[in-house]
Coordinates of C-alpha atoms in Angstrom, one line a residue:
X1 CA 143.6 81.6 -2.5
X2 CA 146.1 78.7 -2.2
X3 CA 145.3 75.5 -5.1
X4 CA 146.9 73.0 -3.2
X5 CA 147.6 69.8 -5.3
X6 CA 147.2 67.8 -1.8
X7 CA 143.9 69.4 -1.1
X8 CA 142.1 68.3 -4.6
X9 CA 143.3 65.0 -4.2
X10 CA 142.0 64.9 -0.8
X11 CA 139.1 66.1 -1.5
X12 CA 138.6 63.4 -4.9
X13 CA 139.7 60.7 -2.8
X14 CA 137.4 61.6 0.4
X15 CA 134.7 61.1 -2.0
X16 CA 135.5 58.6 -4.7
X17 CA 138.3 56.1 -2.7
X18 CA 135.1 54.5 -0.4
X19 CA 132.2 54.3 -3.1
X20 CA 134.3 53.9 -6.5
X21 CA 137.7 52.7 -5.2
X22 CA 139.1 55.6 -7.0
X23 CA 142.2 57.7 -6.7
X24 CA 143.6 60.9 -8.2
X25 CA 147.3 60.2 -8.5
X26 CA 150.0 62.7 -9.1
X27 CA 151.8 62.0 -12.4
X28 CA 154.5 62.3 -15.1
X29 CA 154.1 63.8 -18.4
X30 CA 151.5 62.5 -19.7
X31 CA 147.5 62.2 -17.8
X32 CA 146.1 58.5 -18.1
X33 CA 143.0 56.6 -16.3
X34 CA 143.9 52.8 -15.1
X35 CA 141.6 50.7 -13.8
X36 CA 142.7 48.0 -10.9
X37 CA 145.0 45.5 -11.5
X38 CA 146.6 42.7 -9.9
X39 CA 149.5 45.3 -9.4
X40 CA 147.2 48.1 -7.5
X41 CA 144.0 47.7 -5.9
X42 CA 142.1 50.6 -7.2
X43 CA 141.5 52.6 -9.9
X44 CA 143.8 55.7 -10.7
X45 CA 143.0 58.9 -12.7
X46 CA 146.8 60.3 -13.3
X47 CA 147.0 63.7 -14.0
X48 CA 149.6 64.9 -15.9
X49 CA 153.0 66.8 -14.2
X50 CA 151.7 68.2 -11.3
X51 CA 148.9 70.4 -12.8
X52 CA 145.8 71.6 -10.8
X53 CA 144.2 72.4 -14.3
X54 CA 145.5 68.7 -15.5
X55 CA 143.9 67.0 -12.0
X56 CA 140.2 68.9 -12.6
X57 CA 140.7 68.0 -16.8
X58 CA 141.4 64.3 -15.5
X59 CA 138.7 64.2 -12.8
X60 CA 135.8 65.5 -15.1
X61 CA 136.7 62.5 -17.4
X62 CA 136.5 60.2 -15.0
X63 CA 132.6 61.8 -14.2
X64 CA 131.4 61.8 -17.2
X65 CA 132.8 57.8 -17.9
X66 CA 130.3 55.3 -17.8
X67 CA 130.8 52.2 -15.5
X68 CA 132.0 49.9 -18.9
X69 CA 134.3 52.7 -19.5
X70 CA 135.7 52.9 -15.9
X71 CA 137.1 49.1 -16.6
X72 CA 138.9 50.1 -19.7
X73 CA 142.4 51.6 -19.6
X74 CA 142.0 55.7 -20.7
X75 CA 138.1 54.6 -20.8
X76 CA 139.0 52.6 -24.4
X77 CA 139.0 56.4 -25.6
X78 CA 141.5 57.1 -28.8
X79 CA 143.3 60.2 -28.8
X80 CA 145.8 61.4 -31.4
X81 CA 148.4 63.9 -30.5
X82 CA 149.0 67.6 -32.0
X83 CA 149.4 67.1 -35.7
X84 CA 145.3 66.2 -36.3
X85 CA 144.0 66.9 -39.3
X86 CA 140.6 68.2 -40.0
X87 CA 138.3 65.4 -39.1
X88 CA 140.7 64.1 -36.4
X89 CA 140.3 68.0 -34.6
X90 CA 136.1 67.7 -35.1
X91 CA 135.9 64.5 -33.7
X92 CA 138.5 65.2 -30.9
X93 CA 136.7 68.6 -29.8
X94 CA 133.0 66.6 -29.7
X95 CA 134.6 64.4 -27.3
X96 CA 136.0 67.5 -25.2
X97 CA 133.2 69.6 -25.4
X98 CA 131.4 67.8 -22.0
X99 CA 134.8 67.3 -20.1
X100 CA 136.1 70.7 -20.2
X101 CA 132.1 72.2 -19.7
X102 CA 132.7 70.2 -16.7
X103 CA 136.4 71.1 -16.4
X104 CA 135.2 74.8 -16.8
X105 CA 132.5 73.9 -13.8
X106 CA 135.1 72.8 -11.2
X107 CA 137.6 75.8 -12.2
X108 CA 135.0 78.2 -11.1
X109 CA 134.1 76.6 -8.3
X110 CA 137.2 76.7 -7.0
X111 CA 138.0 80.4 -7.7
X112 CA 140.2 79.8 -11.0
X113 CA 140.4 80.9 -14.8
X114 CA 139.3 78.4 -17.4
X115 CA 141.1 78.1 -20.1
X116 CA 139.7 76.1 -23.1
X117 CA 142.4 73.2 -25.1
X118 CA 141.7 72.7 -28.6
X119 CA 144.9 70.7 -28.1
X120 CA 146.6 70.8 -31.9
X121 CA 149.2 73.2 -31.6
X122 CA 151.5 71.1 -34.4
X123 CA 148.4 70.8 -36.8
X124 CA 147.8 71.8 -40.0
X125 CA 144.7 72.2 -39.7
X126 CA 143.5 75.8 -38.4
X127 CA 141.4 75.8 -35.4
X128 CA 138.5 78.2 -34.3
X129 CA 139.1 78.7 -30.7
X130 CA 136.3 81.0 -29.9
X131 CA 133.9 78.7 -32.1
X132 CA 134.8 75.6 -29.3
X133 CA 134.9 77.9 -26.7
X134 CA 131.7 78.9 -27.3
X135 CA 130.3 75.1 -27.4
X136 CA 131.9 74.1 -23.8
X137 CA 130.4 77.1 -22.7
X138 CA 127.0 76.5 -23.7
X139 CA 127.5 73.1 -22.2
X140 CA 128.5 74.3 -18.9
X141 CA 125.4 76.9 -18.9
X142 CA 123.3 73.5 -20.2
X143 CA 124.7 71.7 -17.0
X144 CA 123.7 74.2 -14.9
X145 CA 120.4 74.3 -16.2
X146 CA 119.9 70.4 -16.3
X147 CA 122.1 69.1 -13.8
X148 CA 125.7 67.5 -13.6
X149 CA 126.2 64.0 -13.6
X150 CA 125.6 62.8 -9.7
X151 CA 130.2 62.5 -9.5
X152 CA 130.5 65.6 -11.2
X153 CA 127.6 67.2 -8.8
X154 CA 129.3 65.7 -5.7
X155 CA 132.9 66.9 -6.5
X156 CA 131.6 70.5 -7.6
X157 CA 129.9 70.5 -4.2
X158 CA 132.9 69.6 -2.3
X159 CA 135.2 72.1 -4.1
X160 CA 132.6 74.9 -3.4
X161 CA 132.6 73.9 0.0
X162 CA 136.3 73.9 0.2
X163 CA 137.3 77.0 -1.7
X164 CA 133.9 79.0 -1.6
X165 CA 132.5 78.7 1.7
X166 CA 135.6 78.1 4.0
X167 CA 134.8 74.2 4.7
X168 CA 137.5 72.6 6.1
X169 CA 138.6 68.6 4.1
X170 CA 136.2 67.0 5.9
X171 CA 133.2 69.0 5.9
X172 CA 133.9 69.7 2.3
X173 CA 133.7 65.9 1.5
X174 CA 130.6 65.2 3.8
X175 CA 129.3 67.9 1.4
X176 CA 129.9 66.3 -1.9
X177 CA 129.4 62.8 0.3
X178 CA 125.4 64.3 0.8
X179 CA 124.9 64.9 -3.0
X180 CA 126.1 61.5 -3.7
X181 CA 124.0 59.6 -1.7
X182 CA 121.1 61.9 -3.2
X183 CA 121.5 60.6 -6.2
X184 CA 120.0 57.7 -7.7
X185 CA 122.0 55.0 -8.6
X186 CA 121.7 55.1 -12.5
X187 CA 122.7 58.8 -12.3
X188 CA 126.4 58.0 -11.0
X189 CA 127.8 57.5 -14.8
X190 CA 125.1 59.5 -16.4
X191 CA 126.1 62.0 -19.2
X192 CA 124.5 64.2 -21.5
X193 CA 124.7 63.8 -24.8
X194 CA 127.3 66.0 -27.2

């Protein structure tokens, strides 16, 4: 199976560019959400180098961010690069733990190994892998069970269409297009809690 970076971003923009003004972008080396300015139109979720993993990292962000958030450049989220110590890594993985159960989601969906990112290669702090592993898969399982945010439903639906079932672009959208329009408004930005 071919992970075209042309086919995930049509199939984002197919469902978020008409309802959420809303565009994956292609981008350098590091990922970054901006919101419309009086430069561009719409809102961008830049994924970092090229990555398919980057683009679905990106993307379940962006479903999981409420609408306040969506206004705010990265969502008005910190984030501190490898080197974190202790407290910094704990309250970096709660925030990463519904992201990449989401992340984790869309990878299988689309027929491709997750991976988790603890993210603090230069730390000095030692990490337990298999300890957050564990968490963003129990969230996954507890998304499952629950329900995924009506975005994160919508864009899982597509990609299952697209990669699982055959769909072509289109009917892959409609797909995730049908789940949207399901759901009830307040749902669009809901998330559940860490």
């Amino acid at each position: 199976m071919t992970h075209r970076l042309e086919d995930v971003i049509a199939l984002f923009d197919g469902l978020f560019v008409p309802r959420f003004n809303t565009r994956l972008v292609r981008g350098g080396n590091e990922p970054l959400y901006l919101p419309a300015d009086t430069a561009c139109p719409h809102h961008r979720v830049i994924f970092a180098r090229g990555f398919y993993a980057s683009a679905l990292h990106e993307i379940s962000h962006w479903c999981i961010a409420g609408e306040r958030r969506r206004q705010l450049e990265d969502y008005g989220y910190w984030y501190l690069p490898d080197g974190r110590d202790a407290e910094q890594q704990r309250r970096f993985e709660a925030a990463e733990v519904a992201p990449q159960a989401l992340e984790m989601l869309f990878s299988h969906a689309c027929g491709l190994r997750f991976h988790v990112s603890v993210d603090n290669l230069g730390g000095d702090v030692e990490v337990d892998r298999e300890a957050f592993a564990a968490r963003v898969t129990a969230r996954a399982a507890r998304y499952e069970r629950e329900g995924l945010p009506a975005r994160a439903a919508a864009f899982h639906a597509a990609l299952q269409g697209f990669y699982r079932q055959g769909f072509s672009l289109e009917r892959a959208v409609a797909s995730g297009l049908d789940v949207l329009a399901q759901a009830a408004p307040a749902d669009s930005h809901a998330c559940l809690p860490s």
